[in-house]
XYZ file of C-alpha atoms in Angstrom:
479
model
C 0.000 0.000 0.000
C 1.623 3.236 -1.168
C -1.152 5.843 -1.278
C -4.379 6.316 0.689
C -7.331 8.624 0.124
C -8.648 9.897 3.468
C -12.393 10.255 2.925
C -13.102 12.501 5.875
C -12.371 15.875 7.459
C -11.365 17.467 10.779
C -9.396 15.767 13.509
C -9.901 12.200 12.298
C -8.557 13.068 8.839
C -5.471 14.636 10.462
C -5.152 11.579 12.708
C -5.166 9.115 9.783
C -2.761 11.225 7.702
C -0.216 11.352 10.554
C -0.161 7.574 10.958
C 0.038 6.993 7.189
C 2.993 9.381 6.992
C 4.695 7.516 9.850
C 4.259 4.304 7.846
C 5.724 5.861 4.693
C 2.372 5.952 2.904
C 1.336 8.956 0.763
C -2.049 10.548 1.454
C -4.747 12.346 -0.514
C -7.158 14.654 1.331
C -10.618 15.337 -0.051
C -12.404 18.474 1.072
C -15.483 20.602 0.579
C -15.268 24.252 -0.452
C -15.686 25.460 3.138
C -12.759 23.267 4.278
C -10.313 24.614 1.684
C -7.906 25.931 4.360
C -8.443 23.166 6.929
C -5.385 21.502 8.535
C -6.061 18.081 6.981
C -5.916 19.641 3.511
C -2.528 21.218 4.147
C -1.107 18.145 5.883
C -1.815 15.647 3.090
C 0.542 15.084 0.149
C -2.264 15.872 -2.298
C -5.725 17.424 -1.908
C -8.832 17.516 -4.086
C -11.983 19.606 -3.682
C -15.012 17.339 -4.110
C -17.947 19.733 -3.784
C -19.910 22.425 -1.930
C -20.161 22.585 1.900
C -23.225 20.333 2.461
C -21.950 16.813 3.199
C -24.555 15.369 0.812
C -22.786 17.260 -1.976
C -19.213 16.486 -0.883
C -18.122 14.063 1.853
C -21.045 11.690 1.209
C -20.400 11.500 -2.545
C -18.861 8.039 -2.587
C -18.613 7.849 -6.359
C -16.634 11.101 -6.437
C -14.252 9.874 -3.719
C -13.644 6.650 -5.644
C -13.029 8.608 -8.838
C -10.406 10.734 -7.034
C -8.712 7.578 -5.740
C -8.542 6.047 -9.220
C -7.408 9.241 -10.921
C -4.547 9.766 -8.444
C -3.577 6.073 -8.481
C -4.319 5.471 -4.793
C -4.399 1.924 -3.444
C -6.927 2.348 -0.643
C -9.550 4.544 1.007
C -9.763 5.195 4.745
C -13.250 6.437 5.694
C -12.501 7.591 9.281
C -15.782 7.686 11.218
C -19.110 9.195 10.260
C -19.900 10.044 6.620
C -19.195 6.902 4.507
C -17.517 4.778 7.199
C -20.522 2.490 7.815
C -21.939 2.543 4.302
C -21.895 -1.035 3.016
C -22.692 0.024 -0.547
C -19.678 2.353 -0.531
C -17.363 -0.356 0.853
C -18.630 -2.681 -1.878
C -18.086 -0.077 -4.600
C -14.536 0.557 -3.363
C -13.698 -3.143 -3.700
C -15.414 -3.443 -7.117
C -13.205 -0.626 -8.379
C -10.072 -2.544 -7.423
C -9.339 -0.474 -4.314
C -8.856 -1.495 -0.694
C -11.473 -0.384 1.837
C -9.710 0.169 5.173
C -12.499 -1.236 7.275
C -14.678 -4.335 7.585
C -16.265 -6.240 4.729
C -19.627 -5.047 3.377
C -21.417 -8.071 4.885
C -20.344 -7.155 8.436
C -21.348 -3.518 7.937
C -24.810 -4.562 6.729
C -25.444 -7.034 9.544
C -24.264 -4.767 12.341
C -25.798 -1.676 10.724
C -29.232 -3.015 11.632
C -29.817 -3.512 15.346
C -32.371 -6.233 14.611
C -30.059 -8.083 12.205
C -27.237 -7.763 14.746
C -29.376 -9.305 17.486
C -30.289 -12.159 15.164
C -26.630 -12.753 14.232
C -25.383 -13.034 17.819
C -28.288 -15.118 19.170
C -26.573 -18.485 18.705
C -23.534 -17.322 20.696
C -25.562 -17.027 23.924
C -24.590 -13.391 24.433
C -26.822 -11.639 27.001
C -29.349 -9.244 25.474
C -31.849 -6.853 27.003
C -35.329 -8.478 27.205
C -37.570 -7.356 24.351
C -38.748 -8.156 20.841
C -36.357 -8.964 18.007
C -38.512 -7.788 15.124
C -39.693 -4.483 13.699
C -43.082 -3.380 14.963
C -45.650 -0.717 14.058
C -48.788 -2.187 15.669
C -49.519 -0.173 18.837
C -51.724 -2.864 20.410
C -48.995 -5.479 19.935
C -46.498 -3.017 21.380
C -48.695 -2.582 24.463
C -48.879 -6.355 24.875
C -45.083 -6.717 24.664
C -44.575 -3.820 27.077
C -46.964 -5.404 29.586
C -44.984 -8.647 29.397
C -41.514 -7.164 29.935
C -42.723 -4.354 32.221
C -42.440 -0.580 32.054
C -40.390 1.493 31.512
C -39.572 0.352 27.987
C -37.337 1.740 25.268
C -38.439 2.219 21.663
C -35.405 2.145 19.353
C -34.846 2.677 15.655
C -33.396 -0.456 14.057
C -31.165 1.565 11.724
C -30.499 4.249 14.326
C -27.713 5.795 16.282
C -26.886 8.954 18.210
C -30.183 8.835 20.114
C -32.353 9.415 17.024
C -35.570 7.415 16.864
C -35.225 6.547 20.547
C -37.958 7.053 23.158
C -38.279 6.028 26.817
C -41.894 5.128 27.647
C -42.991 5.084 31.281
C -46.626 3.950 30.823
C -49.081 2.560 28.255
C -50.963 5.879 28.133
C -48.157 7.561 26.177
C -46.968 4.526 24.209
C -48.890 5.269 20.998
C -47.716 8.884 20.811
C -44.071 7.955 21.521
C -44.117 5.179 18.909
C -45.362 7.588 16.246
C -42.624 10.060 17.157
C -39.909 7.394 17.105
C -41.034 6.033 13.716
C -41.237 9.540 12.241
C -37.784 10.512 13.539
C -36.205 7.235 12.363
C -37.728 7.668 8.889
C -36.448 11.228 8.673
C -32.943 10.451 9.970
C -32.240 7.066 8.362
C -34.854 6.562 5.652
C -35.990 3.507 7.637
C -38.856 3.740 10.149
C -38.358 0.252 11.623
C -38.472 0.303 15.416
C -38.345 -2.363 18.093
C -39.021 -2.535 21.811
C -36.852 -3.629 24.698
C -36.792 -3.279 28.470
C -35.368 0.056 29.594
C -32.350 -0.485 31.853
C -32.892 2.387 34.284
C -29.414 3.128 35.663
C -27.013 1.668 33.105
C -23.376 2.240 32.428
C -22.241 2.292 28.807
C -19.224 0.008 28.415
C -17.664 -0.806 25.061
C -14.993 -3.280 24.043
C -12.448 -2.541 21.310
C -11.657 -5.507 19.067
C -9.172 -6.176 16.264
C -9.597 -9.002 13.768
C -7.311 -9.952 10.884
C -8.039 -11.836 7.664
C -6.441 -15.021 9.030
C -9.151 -15.509 11.656
C -7.311 -14.033 14.650
C -9.449 -11.802 16.893
C -8.450 -10.050 20.116
C -10.047 -7.524 22.432
C -8.194 -4.434 23.646
C -10.151 -4.107 26.900
C -12.937 -1.667 27.653
C -13.828 1.988 27.493
C -16.275 3.619 29.891
C -18.574 5.946 27.903
C -21.369 6.715 30.353
C -21.031 10.522 30.472
C -23.364 11.515 27.645
C -25.651 14.287 26.477
C -28.557 13.546 24.108
C -27.425 9.883 24.097
C -24.056 10.954 22.655
C -20.740 10.552 24.454
C -18.761 13.523 25.761
C -16.318 11.932 28.230
C -14.635 8.537 27.878
C -12.049 6.628 29.880
C -10.095 3.396 29.820
C -10.212 1.202 31.733
C -13.556 1.478 33.542
C -13.384 2.285 37.242
C -15.708 -0.581 38.200
C -14.903 -3.621 36.060
C -13.258 -6.545 37.836
C -10.724 -8.651 35.915
C -13.306 -11.454 35.672
C -16.040 -9.174 34.319
C -13.573 -7.541 31.916
C -12.598 -10.933 30.501
C -16.235 -12.075 30.224
C -17.188 -8.926 28.301
C -14.051 -9.172 26.176
C -14.812 -12.737 25.156
C -18.433 -11.801 24.430
C -17.184 -9.012 22.142
C -14.957 -11.473 20.278
C -17.990 -13.741 19.748
C -19.977 -10.805 18.341
C -17.138 -10.110 15.903
C -17.027 -13.736 14.811
C -20.819 -13.740 14.346
C -20.429 -11.421 11.350
C -16.967 -12.542 10.148
C -15.537 -9.214 11.213
C -12.235 -7.893 9.884
C -10.454 -4.736 11.096
C -11.009 -2.499 14.093
C -14.490 -2.479 15.601
C -16.269 -1.779 18.844
C -18.881 -3.871 20.634
C -21.098 -1.843 22.943
C -22.784 -3.152 26.090
C -25.082 -1.861 28.803
C -24.060 -2.729 32.366
C -26.795 -2.643 35.010
C -26.571 -1.930 38.738
C -25.921 -5.616 39.490
C -23.070 -5.791 36.920
C -25.120 -7.791 34.427
C -24.106 -6.846 30.893
C -26.223 -6.831 27.741
C -25.239 -6.585 24.077
C -26.260 -3.213 22.632
C -24.702 -2.912 19.159
C -21.480 -3.072 17.175
C -19.853 -0.065 15.547
C -18.102 -1.221 12.390
C -15.482 1.533 12.281
C -12.920 3.395 14.307
C -14.482 5.153 17.313
C -14.052 8.813 18.229
C -12.734 7.665 21.626
C -10.085 5.266 20.275
C -7.160 7.338 21.722
C -7.830 6.186 25.294
C -7.392 2.580 24.177
C -4.197 3.518 22.334
C -2.741 5.094 25.473
C -3.404 2.100 27.741
C -2.219 -0.514 25.200
C 0.584 1.387 23.421
C -0.956 0.424 20.070
C -1.737 2.684 17.110
C -5.213 1.562 16.022
C -5.055 3.338 12.654
C -1.771 1.544 11.951
C -3.436 -1.747 12.871
C -6.352 -0.962 10.535
C -3.993 -0.317 7.635
C -1.926 -3.441 8.288
C -5.024 -5.640 8.500
C -6.454 -4.121 5.294
C -3.098 -4.880 3.664
C -3.542 -8.561 4.519
C -1.112 -8.711 7.442
C -1.873 -10.870 10.470
C -1.939 -9.482 14.001
C 1.567 -9.381 15.473
C 0.280 -10.214 18.969
C -2.117 -12.557 20.747
C -4.573 -11.896 23.588
C -1.976 -13.066 26.119
C 0.458 -10.387 24.913
C -1.943 -7.568 25.778
C -2.211 -5.792 29.125
C -3.474 -2.495 30.532
C -0.933 0.231 31.258
C -2.168 3.084 33.432
C -5.352 5.066 32.875
C -6.542 7.404 30.099
C -9.320 9.991 29.847
C -10.840 11.840 26.899
C -12.972 14.964 26.710
C -14.653 15.807 23.420
C -14.272 19.558 23.025
C -17.390 20.637 21.134
C -18.311 24.136 19.999
C -21.460 23.924 22.113
C -22.973 25.874 24.982
C -23.291 23.469 27.924
C -25.484 25.937 29.832
C -27.913 26.187 26.901
C -28.756 22.503 26.496
C -25.473 21.870 24.609
C -26.726 23.721 21.534
C -24.100 24.377 18.818
C -22.107 27.598 19.188
C -21.276 29.025 15.779
C -18.537 31.591 15.305
C -14.857 32.230 14.686
C -12.026 30.783 16.774
C -10.605 34.148 17.803
C -8.284 32.328 20.202
C -7.422 28.629 19.975
C -4.444 27.473 22.005
C -4.535 23.824 23.109
C -2.481 22.661 26.104
C 0.681 20.602 25.712
C 2.992 18.622 27.925
C 3.919 15.118 28.968
C 0.981 12.686 28.822
C -1.325 15.322 27.266
C -2.603 14.600 23.758
C -4.794 16.828 21.606
C -6.333 15.471 18.406
C -7.763 18.404 16.461
C -8.599 19.673 13.015
C -8.861 23.410 13.648
C -6.504 26.351 13.959
C -6.857 29.818 15.457
C -8.799 32.188 13.187
C -10.894 29.461 11.527
C -14.685 29.586 11.425
C -16.754 26.678 12.730
C -18.756 25.386 9.725
C -22.447 24.959 10.511
C -22.716 22.044 8.065
C -20.834 19.501 10.206
C -20.478 18.047 13.659
C -19.256 20.856 15.995
C -16.364 18.926 17.579
C -13.220 21.070 17.684
C -10.855 18.558 19.216
C -10.330 15.708 21.635
C -8.359 16.339 24.806
C -6.746 13.167 26.142
C -4.627 12.600 29.246
C -2.804 9.564 30.623
C -1.644 8.772 34.143
C -0.192 5.850 36.023
C -3.402 5.900 38.060
C -6.956 7.146 37.453
C -6.478 9.941 39.960
C -3.297 11.074 38.229
C -5.052 11.148 34.842
C -7.953 13.142 36.332
C -5.679 15.739 37.908
C -3.742 16.162 34.672
C -7.024 16.520 32.754
C -8.279 19.242 35.110
C -5.036 21.165 34.621
C -5.110 20.638 30.837
C -8.657 22.012 30.640
C -7.554 25.109 32.564
C -4.666 25.564 30.113
C -6.898 25.151 27.032
C -7.493 28.704 25.790
C -10.473 29.159 23.455
C -12.358 32.377 22.623
C -15.004 33.238 20.046
C -17.318 30.264 20.673
C -18.711 28.450 23.692
C -17.214 24.998 24.324
C -17.688 21.919 26.475
C -14.462 22.679 28.379
C -16.331 24.067 31.444
C -18.551 20.988 31.382
C -15.413 18.844 31.373
C -14.167 20.627 34.492
C -17.531 19.990 36.137
C -17.368 16.266 35.354
C -13.772 15.607 36.378
C -14.133 17.534 39.634
C -17.487 15.985 40.563
C -17.397 13.511 43.450
C -19.636 10.996 41.616
C -17.160 10.807 38.748
C -14.136 10.682 41.015
C -15.682 7.847 43.028
C -16.781 6.026 39.864
C -20.411 6.006 41.064
C -22.060 7.402 37.941
C -24.191 6.154 35.052
C -25.597 7.425 31.755
C -27.898 9.813 33.655
C -24.997 11.870 35.014
C -25.957 15.025 33.087
C -29.640 14.777 34.044
C -28.826 14.080 37.707
C -26.055 16.576 38.346
C -25.463 19.052 35.548
C -27.704 22.085 35.867
C -26.946 25.745 35.297
C -27.227 26.290 39.042
C -24.951 23.353 39.838
C -22.325 24.491 37.381
C -22.413 28.070 38.661
C -22.083 26.820 42.246
C -18.948 24.931 41.260
C -17.544 27.980 39.463
C -18.299 30.130 42.519
C -16.644 27.620 44.854
C -13.528 27.564 42.653
C -13.462 31.368 42.613
C -13.696 31.449 46.419
C -10.746 29.066 46.730
C -8.722 31.193 44.294
C -9.608 34.361 46.277
C -8.499 32.767 49.531
C -5.201 31.694 47.980
C -4.642 35.199 46.615
C -5.421 36.733 50.020
C -3.000 34.339 51.724
C -0.233 35.257 49.242
C -0.969 38.974 49.754
C -0.766 38.684 53.559
C 2.502 36.777 53.278
C 3.957 39.539 51.102
C 2.852 42.178 53.633
C 4.486 40.180 56.410
C 7.767 40.018 54.468
C 7.677 43.798 53.916
C 7.180 44.500 57.629
C 10.050 42.183 58.583
C 12.390 43.812 56.062
C 11.867 47.319 57.512
């Protein structure tokens, strides 16, 4: 493999280009008109504009991306995450055009792209699943019957969904019909597929995912877990590895279950199997993401592996250079997704210009980003500016370094999730590891955040007063 087209933008495009360069592989960036001056465009060896700002007219134009790859004599296409990364038809078209798709085979993408098909595929492996129905449903009366059997609250989920779209929690039968209509409508609008299914709602879950790698020779390993329970609108904001609550036995059980899920769809490449963990530490299969995850850096830091490098090697036909027994956890890693959002206004996007953008640096601090100072935040795409990652020998050490790194992260011109990150990492529930996916709803309010800011200001004032009094004392003694 000598040249790769990176079919993405922002921090993940920069991330892939850096690893390819390290491996001696040339890169081609594709970009929309609004991204003409983006860092990934300047970093790549070659760059091609593929259309106007809307992703439907640029980054989602698979045929155009393939044409660029062929014209510039590239060997492969790396889709990153989002956009075309989980598009089975695109993966198929890449292969039909004699190119390498750096990701799983189309079959695996199709199976795991449907939550119902995924459940069906893993059934024979005896992997625990949340009680519910394994078929699409639109009949309200049948839905009421199923709900009565498994007990309220229930969760209505879009089969083709993700990111919280087409998802509704239903507390009673009185609101079931209305919530089903809303879920079907939202799923149809977001995915072009209104199929929904029903399962028991796990009330205080933790979101635990297992990273797997599988080569073309049949070798599959897991790279331990990531804790992804701090979420807003069912989307992750804070991730860590390893989880603060998994025992070695539970970690191994979940890891082996993830390997079985991968084998159920003949998986090849890097993928992530997601589970819900209830209050009694029972885990249930949720879904499989057939791509690189946004939060992959925390796994890299605790395993000392470059997951993009592994993806490229596997796509090139190489076998894994290590077995499960060779892998172990080193220290602890945390990640904060720095979004251009206003945490005190329901995390709504904050559009503007990065008047100041100065990320922190230092030992065990990593920043994956795709923006520079002076750039505008395009309204057409996901508002993530960067990912702030820290590593420590212990969880406490990683937390303290993260708190300091957030303080040193200087951004002006837009609101960001940095203050929210401070709130999370300083909160006693997070520090004790006693949190779940309802952290934001339970603890993060405008009042709560302001109280924390006020408390921090009071501490700073007391420190300043102490320093001032000490200086006065020194002056009196010197006279």
